[in-house]
XYZ file of N, CA and C in Angstrom:
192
model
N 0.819 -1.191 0.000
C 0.000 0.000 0.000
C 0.866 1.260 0.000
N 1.867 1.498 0.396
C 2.895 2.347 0.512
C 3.220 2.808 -0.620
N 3.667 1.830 -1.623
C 4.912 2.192 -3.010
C 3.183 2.963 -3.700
N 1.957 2.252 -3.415
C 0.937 2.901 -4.195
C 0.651 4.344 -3.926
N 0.579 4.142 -2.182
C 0.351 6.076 -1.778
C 1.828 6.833 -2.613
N 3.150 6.293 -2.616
C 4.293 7.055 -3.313
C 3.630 7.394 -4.888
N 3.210 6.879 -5.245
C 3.007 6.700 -6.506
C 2.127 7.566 -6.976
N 0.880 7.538 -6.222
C -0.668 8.070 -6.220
C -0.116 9.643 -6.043
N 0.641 10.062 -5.348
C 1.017 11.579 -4.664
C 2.144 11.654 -5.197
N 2.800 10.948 -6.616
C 3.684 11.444 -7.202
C 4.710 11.837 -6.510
N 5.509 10.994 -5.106
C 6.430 11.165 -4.275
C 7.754 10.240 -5.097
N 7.042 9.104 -5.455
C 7.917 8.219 -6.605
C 7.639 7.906 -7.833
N 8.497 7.716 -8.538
C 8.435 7.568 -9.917
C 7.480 6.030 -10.345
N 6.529 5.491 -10.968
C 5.842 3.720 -11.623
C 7.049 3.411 -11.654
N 8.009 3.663 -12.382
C 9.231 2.723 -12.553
C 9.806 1.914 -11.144
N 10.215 3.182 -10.089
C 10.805 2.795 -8.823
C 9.761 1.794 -8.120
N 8.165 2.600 -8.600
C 7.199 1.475 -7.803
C 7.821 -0.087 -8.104
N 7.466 0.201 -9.591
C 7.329 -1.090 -10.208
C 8.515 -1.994 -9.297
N 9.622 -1.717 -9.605
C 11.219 -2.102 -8.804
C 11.294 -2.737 -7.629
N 10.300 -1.857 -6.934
C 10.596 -2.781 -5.356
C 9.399 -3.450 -5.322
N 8.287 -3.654 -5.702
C 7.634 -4.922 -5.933
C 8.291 -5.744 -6.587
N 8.948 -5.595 -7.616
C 9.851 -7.103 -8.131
C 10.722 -7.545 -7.324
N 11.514 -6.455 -6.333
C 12.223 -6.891 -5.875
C 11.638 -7.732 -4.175
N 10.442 -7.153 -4.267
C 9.705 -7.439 -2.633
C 9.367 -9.179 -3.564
N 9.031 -9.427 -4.409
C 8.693 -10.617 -5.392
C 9.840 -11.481 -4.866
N 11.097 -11.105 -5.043
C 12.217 -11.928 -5.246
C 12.931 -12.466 -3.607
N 12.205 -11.485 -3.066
C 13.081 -11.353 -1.699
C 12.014 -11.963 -0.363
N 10.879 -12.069 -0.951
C 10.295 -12.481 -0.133
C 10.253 -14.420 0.147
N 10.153 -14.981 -0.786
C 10.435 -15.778 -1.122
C 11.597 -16.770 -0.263
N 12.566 -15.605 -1.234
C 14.077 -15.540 -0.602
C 14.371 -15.953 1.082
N 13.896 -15.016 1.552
C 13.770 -15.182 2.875
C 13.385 -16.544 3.807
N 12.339 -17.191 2.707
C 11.784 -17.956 3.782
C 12.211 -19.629 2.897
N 13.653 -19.181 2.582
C 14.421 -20.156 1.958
C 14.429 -20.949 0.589
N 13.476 -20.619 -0.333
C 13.311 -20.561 -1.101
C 14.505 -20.296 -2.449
N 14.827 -21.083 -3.458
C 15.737 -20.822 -4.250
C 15.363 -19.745 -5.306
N 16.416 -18.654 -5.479
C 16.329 -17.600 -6.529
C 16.939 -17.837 -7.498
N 17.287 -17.198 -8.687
C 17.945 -17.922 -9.808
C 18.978 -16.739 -9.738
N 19.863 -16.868 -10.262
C 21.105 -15.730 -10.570
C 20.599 -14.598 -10.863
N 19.729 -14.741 -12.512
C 19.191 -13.200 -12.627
C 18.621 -12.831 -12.356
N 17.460 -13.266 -10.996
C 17.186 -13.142 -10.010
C 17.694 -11.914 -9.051
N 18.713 -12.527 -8.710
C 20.004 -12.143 -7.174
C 20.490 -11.217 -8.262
N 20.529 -11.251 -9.360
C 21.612 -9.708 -10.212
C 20.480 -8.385 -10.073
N 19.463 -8.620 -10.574
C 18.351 -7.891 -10.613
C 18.371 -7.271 -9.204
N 17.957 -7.838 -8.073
C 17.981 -7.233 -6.942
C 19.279 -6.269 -6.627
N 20.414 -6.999 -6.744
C 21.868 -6.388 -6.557
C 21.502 -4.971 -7.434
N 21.438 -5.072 -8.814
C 21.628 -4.063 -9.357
C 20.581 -2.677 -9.310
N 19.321 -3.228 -9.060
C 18.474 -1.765 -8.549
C 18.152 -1.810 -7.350
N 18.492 -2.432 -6.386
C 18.432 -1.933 -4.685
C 19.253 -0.556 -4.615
N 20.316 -0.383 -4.977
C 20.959 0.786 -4.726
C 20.169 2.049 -4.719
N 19.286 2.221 -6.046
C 18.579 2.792 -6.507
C 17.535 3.045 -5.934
N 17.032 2.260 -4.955
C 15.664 2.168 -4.518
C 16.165 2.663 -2.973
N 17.167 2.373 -2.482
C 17.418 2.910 -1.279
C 17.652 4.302 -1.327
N 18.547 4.344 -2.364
C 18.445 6.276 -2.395
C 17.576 7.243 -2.767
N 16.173 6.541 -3.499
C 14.934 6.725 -4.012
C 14.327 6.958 -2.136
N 14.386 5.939 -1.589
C 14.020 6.028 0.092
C 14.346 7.016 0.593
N 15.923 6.619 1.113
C 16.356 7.633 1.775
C 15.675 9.419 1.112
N 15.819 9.338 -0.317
C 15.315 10.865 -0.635
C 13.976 11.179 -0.344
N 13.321 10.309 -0.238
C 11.597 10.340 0.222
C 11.853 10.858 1.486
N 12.127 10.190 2.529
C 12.905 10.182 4.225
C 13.262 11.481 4.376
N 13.998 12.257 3.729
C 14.614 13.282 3.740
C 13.228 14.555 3.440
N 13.140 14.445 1.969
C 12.165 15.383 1.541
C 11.298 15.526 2.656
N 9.973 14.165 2.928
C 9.083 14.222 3.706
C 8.738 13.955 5.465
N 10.895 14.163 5.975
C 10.757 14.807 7.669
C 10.250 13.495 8.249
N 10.380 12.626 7.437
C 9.703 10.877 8.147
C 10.963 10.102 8.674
């Protein structure tokens, strides 16, 4: 419900939405031991960065 209110109030970009649902997809899973596939684990590696500093700038902007 979150990435939707970001989304809905134009705080984040559909793309970034889109991102951490794939990555909430991959990781959830993950967690509860479940096997991921490589491009899987690359995918996450390579736009988490992105999505944390997408955060953190939300965090910042909106004093949360």
């Amino acid at each position: 419900k979150l990435v939707s209110y970001f989304i809905n109030e134009e705080i984040a970009s559909r793309e970034i939405g889109h991102a951490i649902r794939e990555v909430y997809s991959v990781c959830s899973p993950a967690i509860h031991g479940e096997e991921v596939s490589d491009a899987q684990f690359d995918f996450v590696k390579d736009v988490g960065p992105e999505i944390v500093r997408t955060l953190e700038k939300i965090r910042a902007e909106q004093g949360v």
